[in-house]
CSV table of C-alpha atoms and ligand atoms in Angstrom, one decimal:
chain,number,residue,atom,x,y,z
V,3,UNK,CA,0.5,-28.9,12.9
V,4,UNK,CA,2.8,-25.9,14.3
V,5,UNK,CA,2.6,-24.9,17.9
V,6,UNK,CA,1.0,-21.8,16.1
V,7,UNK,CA,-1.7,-24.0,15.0
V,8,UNK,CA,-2.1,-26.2,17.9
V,9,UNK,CA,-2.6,-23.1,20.2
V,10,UNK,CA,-4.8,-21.3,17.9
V,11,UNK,CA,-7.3,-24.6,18.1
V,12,UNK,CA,-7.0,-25.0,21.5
V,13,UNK,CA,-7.7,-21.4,22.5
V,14,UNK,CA,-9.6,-19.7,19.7
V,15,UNK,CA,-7.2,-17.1,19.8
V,16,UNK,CA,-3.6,-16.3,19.4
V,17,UNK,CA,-1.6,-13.3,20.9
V,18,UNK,CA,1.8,-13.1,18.7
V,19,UNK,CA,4.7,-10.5,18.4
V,20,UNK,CA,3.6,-7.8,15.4
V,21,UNK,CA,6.5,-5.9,13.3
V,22,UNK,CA,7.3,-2.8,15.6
V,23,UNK,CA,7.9,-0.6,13.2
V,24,UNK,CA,5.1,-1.3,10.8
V,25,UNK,CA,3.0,-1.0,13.8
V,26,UNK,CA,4.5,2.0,15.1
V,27,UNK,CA,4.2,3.7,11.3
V,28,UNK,CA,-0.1,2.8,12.0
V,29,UNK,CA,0.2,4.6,15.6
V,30,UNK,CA,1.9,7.4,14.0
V,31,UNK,CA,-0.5,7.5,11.1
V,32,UNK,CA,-3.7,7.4,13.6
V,33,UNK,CA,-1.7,10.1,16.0
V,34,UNK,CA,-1.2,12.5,13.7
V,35,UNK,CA,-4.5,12.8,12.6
V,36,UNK,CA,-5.7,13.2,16.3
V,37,UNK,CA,-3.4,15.9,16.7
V,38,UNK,CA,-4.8,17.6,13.7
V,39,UNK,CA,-8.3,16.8,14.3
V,40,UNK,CA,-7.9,17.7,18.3
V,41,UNK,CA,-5.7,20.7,17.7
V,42,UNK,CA,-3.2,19.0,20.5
V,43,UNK,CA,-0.2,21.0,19.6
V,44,UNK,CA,3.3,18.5,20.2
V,45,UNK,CA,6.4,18.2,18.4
V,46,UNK,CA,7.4,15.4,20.1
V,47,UNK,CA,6.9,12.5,17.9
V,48,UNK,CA,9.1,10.1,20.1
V,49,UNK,CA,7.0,6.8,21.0
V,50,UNK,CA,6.5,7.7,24.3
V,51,UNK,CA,5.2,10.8,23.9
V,52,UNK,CA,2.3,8.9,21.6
V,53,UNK,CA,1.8,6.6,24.3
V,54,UNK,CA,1.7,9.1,27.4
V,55,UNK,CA,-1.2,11.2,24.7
V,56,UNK,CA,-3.0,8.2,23.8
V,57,UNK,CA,-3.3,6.4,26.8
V,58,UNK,CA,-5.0,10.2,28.2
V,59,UNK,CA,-6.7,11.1,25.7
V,60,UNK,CA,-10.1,11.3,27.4
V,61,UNK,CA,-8.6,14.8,29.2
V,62,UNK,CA,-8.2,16.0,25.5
V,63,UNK,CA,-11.6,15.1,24.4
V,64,UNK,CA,-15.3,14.9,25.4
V,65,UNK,CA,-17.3,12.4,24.9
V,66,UNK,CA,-19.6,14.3,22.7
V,67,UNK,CA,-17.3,14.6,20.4
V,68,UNK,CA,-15.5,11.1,20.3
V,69,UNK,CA,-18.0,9.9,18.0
V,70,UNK,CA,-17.2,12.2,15.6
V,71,UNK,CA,-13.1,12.1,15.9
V,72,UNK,CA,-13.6,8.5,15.0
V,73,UNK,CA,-15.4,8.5,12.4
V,74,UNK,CA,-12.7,10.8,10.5
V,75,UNK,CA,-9.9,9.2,11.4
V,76,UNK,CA,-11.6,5.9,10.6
V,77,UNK,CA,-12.6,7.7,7.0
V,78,UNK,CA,-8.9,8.8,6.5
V,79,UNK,CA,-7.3,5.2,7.2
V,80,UNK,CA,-9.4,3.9,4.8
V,81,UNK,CA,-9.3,6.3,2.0
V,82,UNK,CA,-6.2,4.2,0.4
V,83,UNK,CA,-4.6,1.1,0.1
V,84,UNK,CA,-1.5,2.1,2.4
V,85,UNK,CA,-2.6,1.3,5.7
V,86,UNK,CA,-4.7,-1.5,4.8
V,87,UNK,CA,-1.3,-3.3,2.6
V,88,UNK,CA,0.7,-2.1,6.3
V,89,UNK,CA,-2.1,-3.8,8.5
V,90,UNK,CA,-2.0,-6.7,6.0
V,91,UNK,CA,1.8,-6.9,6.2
V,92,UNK,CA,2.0,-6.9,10.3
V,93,UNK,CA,-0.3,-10.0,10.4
V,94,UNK,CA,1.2,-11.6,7.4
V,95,UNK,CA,3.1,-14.7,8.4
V,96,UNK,CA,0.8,-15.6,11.2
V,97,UNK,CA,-2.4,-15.5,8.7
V,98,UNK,CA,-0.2,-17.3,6.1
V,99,UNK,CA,-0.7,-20.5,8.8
V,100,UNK,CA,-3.9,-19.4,9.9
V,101,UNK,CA,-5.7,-19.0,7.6
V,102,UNK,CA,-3.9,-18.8,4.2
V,103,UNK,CA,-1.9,-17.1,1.3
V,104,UNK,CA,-4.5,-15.9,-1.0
V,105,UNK,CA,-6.7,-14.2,1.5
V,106,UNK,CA,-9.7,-12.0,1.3
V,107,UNK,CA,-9.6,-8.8,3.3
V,108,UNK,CA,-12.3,-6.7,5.0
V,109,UNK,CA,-12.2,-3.2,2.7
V,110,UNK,CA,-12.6,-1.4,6.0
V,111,UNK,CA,-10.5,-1.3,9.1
V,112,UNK,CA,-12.0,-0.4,12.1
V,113,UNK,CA,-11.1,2.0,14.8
V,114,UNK,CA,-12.2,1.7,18.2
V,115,UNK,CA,-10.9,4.7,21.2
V,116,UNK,CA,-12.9,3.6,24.9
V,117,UNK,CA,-12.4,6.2,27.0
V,118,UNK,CA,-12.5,5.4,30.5
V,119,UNK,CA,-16.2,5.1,31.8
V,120,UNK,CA,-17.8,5.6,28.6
V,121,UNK,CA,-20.9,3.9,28.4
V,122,UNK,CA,-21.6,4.6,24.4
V,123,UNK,CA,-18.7,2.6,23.5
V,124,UNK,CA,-19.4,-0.9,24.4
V,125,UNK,CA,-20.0,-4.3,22.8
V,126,UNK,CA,-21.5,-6.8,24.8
V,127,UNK,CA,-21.1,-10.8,24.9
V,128,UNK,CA,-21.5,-12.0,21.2
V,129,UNK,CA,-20.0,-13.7,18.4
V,130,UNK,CA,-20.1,-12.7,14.7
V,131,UNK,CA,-21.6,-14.6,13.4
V,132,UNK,CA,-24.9,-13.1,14.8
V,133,UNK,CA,-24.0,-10.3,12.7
V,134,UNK,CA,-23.6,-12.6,9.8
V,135,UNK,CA,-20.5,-13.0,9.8
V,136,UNK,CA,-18.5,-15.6,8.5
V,137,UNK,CA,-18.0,-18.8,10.2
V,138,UNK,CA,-14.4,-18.8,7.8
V,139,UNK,CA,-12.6,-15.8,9.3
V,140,UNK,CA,-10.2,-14.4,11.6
V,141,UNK,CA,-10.2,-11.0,13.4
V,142,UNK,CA,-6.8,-9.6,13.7
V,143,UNK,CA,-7.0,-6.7,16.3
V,144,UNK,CA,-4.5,-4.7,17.2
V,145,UNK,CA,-3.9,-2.5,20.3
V,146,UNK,CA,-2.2,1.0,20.3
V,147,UNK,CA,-1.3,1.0,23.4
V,148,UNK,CA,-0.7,-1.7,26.1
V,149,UNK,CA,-4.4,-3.2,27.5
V,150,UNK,CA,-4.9,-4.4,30.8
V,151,UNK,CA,-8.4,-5.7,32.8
V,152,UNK,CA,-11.5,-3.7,31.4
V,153,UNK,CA,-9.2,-1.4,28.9
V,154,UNK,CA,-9.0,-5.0,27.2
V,155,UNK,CA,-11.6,-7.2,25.3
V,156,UNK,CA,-12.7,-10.4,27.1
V,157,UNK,CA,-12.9,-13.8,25.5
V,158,UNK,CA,-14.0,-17.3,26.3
V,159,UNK,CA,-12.4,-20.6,25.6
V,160,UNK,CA,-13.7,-23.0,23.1
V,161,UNK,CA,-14.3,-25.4,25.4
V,162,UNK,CA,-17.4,-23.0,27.4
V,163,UNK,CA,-18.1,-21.6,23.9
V,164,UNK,CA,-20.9,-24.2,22.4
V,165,UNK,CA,-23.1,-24.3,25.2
V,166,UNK,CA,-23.1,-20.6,26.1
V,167,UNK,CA,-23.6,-19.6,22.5
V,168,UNK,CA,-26.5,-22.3,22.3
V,169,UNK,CA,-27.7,-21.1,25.3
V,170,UNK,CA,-27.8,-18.2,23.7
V,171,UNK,CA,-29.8,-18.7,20.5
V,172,UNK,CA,-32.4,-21.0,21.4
V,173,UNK,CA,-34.8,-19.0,24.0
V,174,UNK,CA,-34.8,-16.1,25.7
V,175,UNK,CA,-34.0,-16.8,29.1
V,176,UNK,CA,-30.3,-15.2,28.5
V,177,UNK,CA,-30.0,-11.9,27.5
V,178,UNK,CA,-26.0,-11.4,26.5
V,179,UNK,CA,-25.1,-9.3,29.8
V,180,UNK,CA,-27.0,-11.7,32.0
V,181,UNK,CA,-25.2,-14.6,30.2
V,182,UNK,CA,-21.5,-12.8,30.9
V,183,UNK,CA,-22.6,-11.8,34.3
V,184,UNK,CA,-23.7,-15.5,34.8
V,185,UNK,CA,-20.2,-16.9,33.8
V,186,UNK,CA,-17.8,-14.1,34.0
V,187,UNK,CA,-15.3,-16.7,35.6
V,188,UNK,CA,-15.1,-18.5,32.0
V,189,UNK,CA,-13.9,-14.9,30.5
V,190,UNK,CA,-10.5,-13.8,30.5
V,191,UNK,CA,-9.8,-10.0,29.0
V,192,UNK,CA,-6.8,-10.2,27.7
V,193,UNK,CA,-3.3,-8.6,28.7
V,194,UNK,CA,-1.5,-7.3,25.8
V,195,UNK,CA,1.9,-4.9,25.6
V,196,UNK,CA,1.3,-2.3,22.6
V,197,UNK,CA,3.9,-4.4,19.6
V,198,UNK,CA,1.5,-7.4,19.8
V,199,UNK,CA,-1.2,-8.4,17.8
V,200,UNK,CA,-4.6,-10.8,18.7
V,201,UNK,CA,-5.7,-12.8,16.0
V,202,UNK,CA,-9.0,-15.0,17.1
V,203,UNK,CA,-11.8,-16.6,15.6
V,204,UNK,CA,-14.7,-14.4,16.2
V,205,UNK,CA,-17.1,-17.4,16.9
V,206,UNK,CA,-16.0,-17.5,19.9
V,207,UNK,CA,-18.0,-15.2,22.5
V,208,UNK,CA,-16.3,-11.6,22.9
V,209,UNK,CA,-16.7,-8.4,24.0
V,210,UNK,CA,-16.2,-5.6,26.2
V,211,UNK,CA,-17.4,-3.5,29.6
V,212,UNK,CA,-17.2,0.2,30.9
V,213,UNK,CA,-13.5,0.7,31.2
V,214,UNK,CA,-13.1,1.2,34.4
V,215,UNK,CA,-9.2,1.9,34.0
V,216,UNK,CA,-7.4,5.1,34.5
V,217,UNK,CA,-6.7,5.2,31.0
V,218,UNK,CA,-7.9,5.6,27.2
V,219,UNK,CA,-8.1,2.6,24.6
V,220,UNK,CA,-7.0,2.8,21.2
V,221,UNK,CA,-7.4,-0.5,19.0
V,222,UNK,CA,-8.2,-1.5,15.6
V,223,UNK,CA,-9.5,-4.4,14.1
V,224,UNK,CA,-10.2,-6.0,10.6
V,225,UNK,CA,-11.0,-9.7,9.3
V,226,UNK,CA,-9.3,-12.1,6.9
V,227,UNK,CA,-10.5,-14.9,5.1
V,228,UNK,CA,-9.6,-17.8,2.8
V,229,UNK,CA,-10.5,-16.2,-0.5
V,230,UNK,CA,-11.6,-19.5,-2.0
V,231,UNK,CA,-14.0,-20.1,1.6
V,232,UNK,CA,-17.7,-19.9,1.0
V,233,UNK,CA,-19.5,-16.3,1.0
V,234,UNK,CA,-22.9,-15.4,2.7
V,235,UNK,CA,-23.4,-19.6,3.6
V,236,UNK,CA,-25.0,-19.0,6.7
V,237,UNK,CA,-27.4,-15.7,6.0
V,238,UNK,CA,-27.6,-13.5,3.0
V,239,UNK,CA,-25.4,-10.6,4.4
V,240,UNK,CA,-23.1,-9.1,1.5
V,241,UNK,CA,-20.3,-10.3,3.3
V,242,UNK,CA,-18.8,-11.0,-0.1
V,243,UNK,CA,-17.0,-9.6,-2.7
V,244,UNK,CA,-16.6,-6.3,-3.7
V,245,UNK,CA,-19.4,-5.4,-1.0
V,246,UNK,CA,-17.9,-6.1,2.3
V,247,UNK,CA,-13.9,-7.8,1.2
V,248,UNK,CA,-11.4,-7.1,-1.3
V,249,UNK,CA,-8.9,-10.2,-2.7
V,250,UNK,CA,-5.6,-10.4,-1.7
V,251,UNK,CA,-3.1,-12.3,-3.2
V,252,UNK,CA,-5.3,-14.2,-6.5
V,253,UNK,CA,-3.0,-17.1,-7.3
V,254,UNK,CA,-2.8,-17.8,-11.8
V,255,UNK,CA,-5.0,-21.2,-11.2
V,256,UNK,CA,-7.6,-19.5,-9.1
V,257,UNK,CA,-7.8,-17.0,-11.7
V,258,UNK,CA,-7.9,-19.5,-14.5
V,259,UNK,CA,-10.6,-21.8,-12.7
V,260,UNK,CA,-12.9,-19.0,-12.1
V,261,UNK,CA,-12.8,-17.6,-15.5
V,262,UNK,CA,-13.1,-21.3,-17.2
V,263,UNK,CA,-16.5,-21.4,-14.3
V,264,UNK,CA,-17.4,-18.2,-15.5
V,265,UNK,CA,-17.3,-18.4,-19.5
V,266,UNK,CA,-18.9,-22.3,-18.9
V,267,UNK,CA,-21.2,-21.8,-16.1
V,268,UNK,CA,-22.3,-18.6,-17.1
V,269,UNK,CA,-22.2,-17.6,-13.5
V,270,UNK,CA,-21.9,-13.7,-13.3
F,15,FE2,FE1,-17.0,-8.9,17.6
């Protein structure tokens, strides 16, 4: 196993360096549609610039309005295949030990902006597999600019995952922000420069608070899977696809074997 490996299984998670100027062409992608969007008249383009706007963006924007701003952006990223190949190509070698070479990939990249005190933006303590999703993939999010303390996500460790999550599930005695509150020492939010990338497995319990920071969070996220890894095996959810992924990578004997399953099987 590689030290990549070995960490990944020991901490759910990985924090690795992402191509800087892949990620700065997403930033710059993202920022100019804020500009438009928010009428915030700059010229300067320079990284620092994008930074200094993005990290303040809450005194360009009200709340009311944040729900909206994201949604476009979030409709405009995914509108073609160029920032989705770009996100792909940022986390490529790390998912290629991960996870694998002939991946499926969520069709839609999310975009989350926290603004500093905003309620309306959180996720509390979960995993996601309570959403249904699958127990087979990786979450590769990626911050926009650097994260600190409640700006951040907060994770756990394997090792408190299975009874918390248990805890969780059978009965009703924890609700997921009593259970955080209860063991907030066994959650870490994580400190990451803008340049690196997270890549965890989202079985492991997650989440967010009010960020209490002096400054706005920008970060996106989207999941990966082994394209040949079972679909829907936990709950019917359309996590499958074309619904919910799109194929990456379909290797000649994968297509042979499901066409010879198909024409034999008559599976559809
Ligand atoms: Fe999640």
């Amino acid at each position: 196993m590689s030290q990549l490996q070995k960490k990944f299984e020991k901490n759910g998670y990985v924090i690795v360096p992402g191509n800087k100027i892949l990620l700065n062409k997403i930033r710059k992608i993202i920022f100019n549609n804020i500009k438009k969007n928010n009428k915030i008249k700059t010229k300067d383009d320079a990284e620092k610039n994008i930074t200094t706007i993005l990290n303040n963006f809450h005194k360009f924007i009200t709340l009311k309005k944040l729900n909206n701003l994201r949604f476009d952006i979030y409709k405009k990223i995914n509108a073609g295949s160029i920032f989705s190949e770009i996100y792909y190509e940022i986390a490529r070698e790390y998912l290629d030990e991960l996870v694998g070479n002939e991946l499926a990939m969520q069709k839609k990249i999310n975009l989350s902006i926290q603004l500093p005190k905003d309620k309306d933006s959180l996720l509390d303590l979960h995993s996601d597999i309570y959403a249904g999703e699958s127990p087979f993939q990786v979450v590769v999010w990626i911050p926009l600019v650097d994260v600190y303390n409640t700006k951040s996500m907060f994770i756990t460790s394997p090792k408190f995952n299975k009874k918390m999550n248990s805890d969780l599930l059978n009965g009703d005695k924890y609700t997921a922000k009593k259970m955080y509150a209860k063991n907030i020492k066994k959650f870490k939010f994580l400190n990451m420069k803008f340049g690196e990338i997270l890549i965890f497995s989202p079985l492991i319990l997650h989440g967010n608070t009010i960020n209490s920071t002096r400054e706005s969070r920008f970060s996106l996220n989207c999941r990966f899977k082994s394209l040949l890894s079972p679909y829907d095996v936990l709950v019917k959810s359309h996590r499958n696809i074309p619904n919910f992924y799109k194929p990456l990578n379909i290797k000649p004997m994968t297509k042979i074997g499901l066409n010879y399953i198909k024409k034999n099987l008559n599976v559809k």
